[in-house]
Short mmCIF file of C-alpha atoms in Angstrom, two decimals:
data_model
loop_
_atom_site.label_atom_id
_atom_site.label_comp_id
_atom_site.label_asym_id
_atom_site.label_seq_id
_atom_site.Cartn_x
_atom_site.Cartn_y
_atom_site.Cartn_z
CA MET O 1 0.00 0.00 0.00
CA SER O 2 1.42 3.38 -1.00
CA LEU O 3 1.91 6.26 1.41
CA PHE O 4 -0.73 8.21 -0.52
CA SER O 5 -3.22 5.36 -0.02
CA LEU O 6 -2.37 5.22 3.68
CA MET O 7 -2.98 8.97 3.98
CA ILE O 8 -6.38 8.67 2.30
CA LEU O 9 -7.22 5.77 4.63
CA ALA O 10 -6.07 7.82 7.64
CA LEU O 11 -8.22 10.79 6.60
CA GLY O 12 -11.24 8.51 6.29
CA LEU O 13 -10.63 7.00 9.71
CA SER O 14 -10.10 10.41 11.33
CA VAL O 15 -13.43 11.92 10.22
CA ASP O 16 -15.35 10.42 13.18
CA ALA O 17 -12.72 11.73 15.61
CA PHE O 18 -12.94 15.17 13.98
CA ALA O 19 -16.73 15.23 14.35
CA ALA O 20 -16.55 14.07 17.97
CA ALA O 21 -13.88 16.67 18.76
CA VAL O 22 -16.03 19.42 17.23
CA GLY O 23 -18.85 18.33 19.54
CA ARG O 24 -16.56 18.18 22.55
CA GLY O 25 -15.16 21.60 21.72
CA ALA O 26 -18.62 23.12 21.30
CA ALA O 27 -19.46 22.01 24.84
CA GLY O 28 -16.33 23.69 26.25
CA GLY O 29 -15.20 27.22 26.87
CA PRO O 30 -13.12 29.57 24.75
CA PRO O 31 -10.63 27.95 22.34
CA ARG O 32 -7.26 27.15 23.92
CA LEU O 33 -4.40 25.33 22.23
CA LEU O 34 -3.23 23.15 25.14
CA PRO O 35 -6.59 21.38 25.74
CA ALA O 36 -6.96 20.98 21.97
CA LEU O 37 -3.54 19.35 21.74
CA GLY O 38 -4.40 17.06 24.68
CA THR O 39 -7.66 16.01 23.05
CA GLY O 40 -5.88 15.46 19.74
CA LEU O 41 -3.25 13.38 21.51
CA VAL O 42 -5.85 11.09 23.11
CA PHE O 43 -7.77 10.62 19.85
CA GLY O 44 -4.55 10.14 17.87
CA PHE O 45 -3.09 7.63 20.33
CA VAL O 46 -6.26 5.53 20.48
CA GLU O 47 -6.67 5.69 16.69
CA MET O 48 -3.03 4.63 16.30
CA LEU O 49 -3.37 1.77 18.78
CA THR O 50 -6.59 0.17 17.49
CA PRO O 51 -5.31 -0.82 14.02
CA VAL O 52 -2.26 -2.35 15.70
CA ILE O 53 -4.59 -4.42 17.89
CA GLY O 54 -6.61 -5.42 14.83
CA TRP O 55 -3.45 -6.26 12.92
CA ALA O 56 -2.23 -8.42 15.83
CA LEU O 57 -5.51 -10.31 16.00
CA GLY O 58 -5.21 -10.99 12.29
CA SER O 59 -7.72 -12.61 10.07
CA ALA O 60 -8.43 -15.52 12.45
CA PHE O 61 -10.65 -13.32 14.60
CA ALA O 62 -11.94 -10.92 11.94
CA GLY O 63 -15.46 -12.35 12.01
CA TYR O 64 -15.74 -11.98 15.76
CA VAL O 65 -14.51 -8.37 15.81
CA GLU O 66 -16.69 -7.34 12.87
CA ALA O 67 -19.72 -8.98 14.50
CA VAL O 68 -19.70 -6.63 17.51
CA ASP O 69 -17.63 -3.56 16.62
CA HIS O 70 -20.64 -1.47 15.63
CA TRP O 71 -22.51 -2.34 18.85
CA ILE O 72 -19.55 -1.24 20.97
CA ALA O 73 -19.22 2.05 19.09
CA PHE O 74 -23.00 2.60 19.31
CA ALA O 75 -23.09 1.97 23.07
CA LEU O 76 -20.11 4.19 23.88
CA LEU O 77 -21.11 7.13 21.68
CA THR O 78 -24.82 7.15 22.57
CA ALA O 79 -24.06 6.85 26.29
CA VAL O 80 -21.52 9.68 26.30
CA GLY O 81 -23.59 11.85 23.93
CA GLY O 82 -26.88 11.20 25.69
CA ARG O 83 -25.39 12.05 29.07
CA MET O 84 -23.81 15.21 27.66
CA ALA O 85 -27.12 16.42 26.20
CA TRP O 86 -29.12 15.49 29.32
CA CYS O 87 -26.70 17.24 31.67
CA ALA O 88 -26.71 20.36 29.48
CA VAL O 89 -30.49 20.58 29.74
CA THR O 90 -30.68 19.88 33.49
CA ARG O 91 -27.49 21.67 34.65
CA THR O 92 -27.63 24.69 36.92
CA GLU O 93 -25.71 27.83 35.96
CA ASP O 94 -22.68 27.14 38.19
CA ALA O 95 -22.25 23.43 37.32
CA PRO O 96 -19.46 22.42 34.90
CA PRO O 97 -20.32 20.95 31.48
CA ALA O 98 -20.79 17.17 31.30
CA GLY O 99 -18.68 14.90 29.19
CA ARG O 100 -15.49 16.83 29.95
CA SER O 101 -13.77 14.14 32.01
CA LEU O 102 -10.81 12.11 30.82
CA LEU O 103 -12.99 8.98 30.99
CA ALA O 104 -15.57 10.56 28.67
CA LEU O 105 -12.79 11.59 26.29
CA VAL O 106 -11.26 8.10 26.23
CA CYS O 107 -14.67 6.43 25.76
CA THR O 108 -15.41 8.78 22.87
CA ALA O 109 -12.00 8.11 21.32
CA ILE O 110 -12.54 4.35 21.60
CA GLY O 111 -16.03 4.63 20.16
CA THR O 112 -14.78 6.54 17.12
CA SER O 113 -11.82 4.21 16.54
CA ILE O 114 -13.46 0.78 16.59
CA ASP O 115 -13.53 0.75 12.78
CA ALA O 116 -9.74 1.23 12.78
CA MET O 117 -9.41 -2.15 14.48
CA ALA O 118 -11.19 -3.83 11.59
CA VAL O 119 -8.94 -1.90 9.21
CA GLY O 120 -5.96 -3.31 11.11
CA VAL O 121 -7.18 -6.83 10.39
CA SER O 122 -7.36 -5.92 6.70
CA LEU O 123 -3.87 -4.42 6.80
CA ALA O 124 -2.52 -7.72 8.14
CA LEU O 125 -3.95 -9.45 5.07
CA LEU O 126 -2.33 -6.86 2.77
CA ASP O 127 1.14 -7.30 4.29
CA VAL O 128 1.39 -3.60 5.20
CA ASP O 129 4.08 -2.33 7.59
CA ILE O 130 1.82 -1.71 10.59
CA ARG O 131 4.30 0.71 12.19
CA VAL O 132 4.10 3.09 9.23
CA ALA O 133 0.32 2.66 8.92
CA ALA O 134 -0.25 3.27 12.64
CA ALA O 135 2.00 6.35 12.62
CA VAL O 136 0.17 7.87 9.63
CA ILE O 137 -3.27 7.07 11.08
CA GLY O 138 -2.39 8.36 14.56
CA THR O 139 -0.77 11.56 13.30
CA THR O 140 -3.64 12.35 10.94
CA THR O 141 -6.20 11.77 13.68
CA PHE O 142 -4.20 13.91 16.11
CA VAL O 143 -4.23 16.83 13.66
CA MET O 144 -7.91 16.40 12.72
CA ALA O 145 -9.10 16.11 16.35
CA THR O 146 -7.03 19.12 17.43
CA ILE O 147 -8.49 21.24 14.62
CA GLY O 148 -11.96 19.86 15.39
CA LEU O 149 -11.78 20.83 19.06
CA LEU O 150 -10.63 24.36 18.26
CA ALA O 151 -13.35 24.78 15.63
CA GLY O 152 -15.95 23.39 18.03
CA ARG O 153 -14.89 25.78 20.77
CA MET O 154 -15.38 28.73 18.43
CA ILE O 155 -18.87 27.47 17.63
CA GLY O 156 -19.62 26.76 21.30
CA GLU O 157 -18.65 30.26 22.40
CA ARG O 158 -21.41 31.66 20.22
CA ALA O 159 -24.09 29.04 20.84
CA GLY O 160 -23.71 28.22 24.58
CA THR O 161 -25.94 25.46 26.00
CA ARG O 162 -27.50 24.83 22.59
CA ALA O 163 -24.05 23.84 21.33
CA GLU O 164 -23.58 21.44 24.24
CA VAL O 165 -26.97 19.81 23.62
CA GLY O 166 -26.17 19.65 19.91
CA ALA O 167 -22.78 18.12 20.65
CA GLY O 168 -24.33 15.41 22.80
CA VAL O 169 -27.04 14.67 20.27
CA GLY O 170 -24.38 14.67 17.54
CA LEU O 171 -22.30 12.05 19.36
CA ALA O 172 -25.39 9.90 19.93
CA LEU O 173 -26.35 10.25 16.26
CA LEU O 174 -22.80 9.30 15.24
CA GLY O 175 -23.22 6.10 17.27
CA CYS O 176 -26.59 5.46 15.61
CA ALA O 177 -25.09 6.10 12.16
CA ILE O 178 -22.32 3.57 12.79
CA LEU O 179 -24.91 0.99 13.88
CA TRP O 180 -27.13 1.78 10.88
CA GLN O 181 -24.24 1.55 8.39
CA HIS O 182 -23.30 -1.88 9.67
CA SER O 183 -26.89 -3.11 9.67
CA ILE O 184 -27.46 -2.22 5.99
CA ALA O 185 -24.07 -3.51 4.83
#
């Protein structure tokens, strides 16, 4: 697989992380680079790790992973998104936004990277150097998630609680879309 093909693959895999980071950013405060870099790092690391796990499992377990990956992504994203939207609606003025914890960030990153595990299984069948593939995928996702968080924060500054509700609903809908795509495939 060429480097160009790997970059296209990485961009495709990073779109979910970008969308989730936009939602997370919209629920936060004013845009700041350090939190954006931290969010990008978590998304990038998880997105880099999951194809390596998939590659290690190889084709022997491909059917098992593919049978449940969409359910895992659906559960994680709808739970985090639903809680974020609910807390935005029921929160008092002085309470912090929901879904801002490290656990919520990691769950969201895992939920958006489950498909990368299945890609890792495919990469094992194509005899691709997994170190190069993982580095390209992780770096691309890091950049996309960082940009997404900063863009989301700019949106969130203007929209307030509506942005937080929209972000939560968006994450839940992303989980539903993943489930729907797998059910019609």
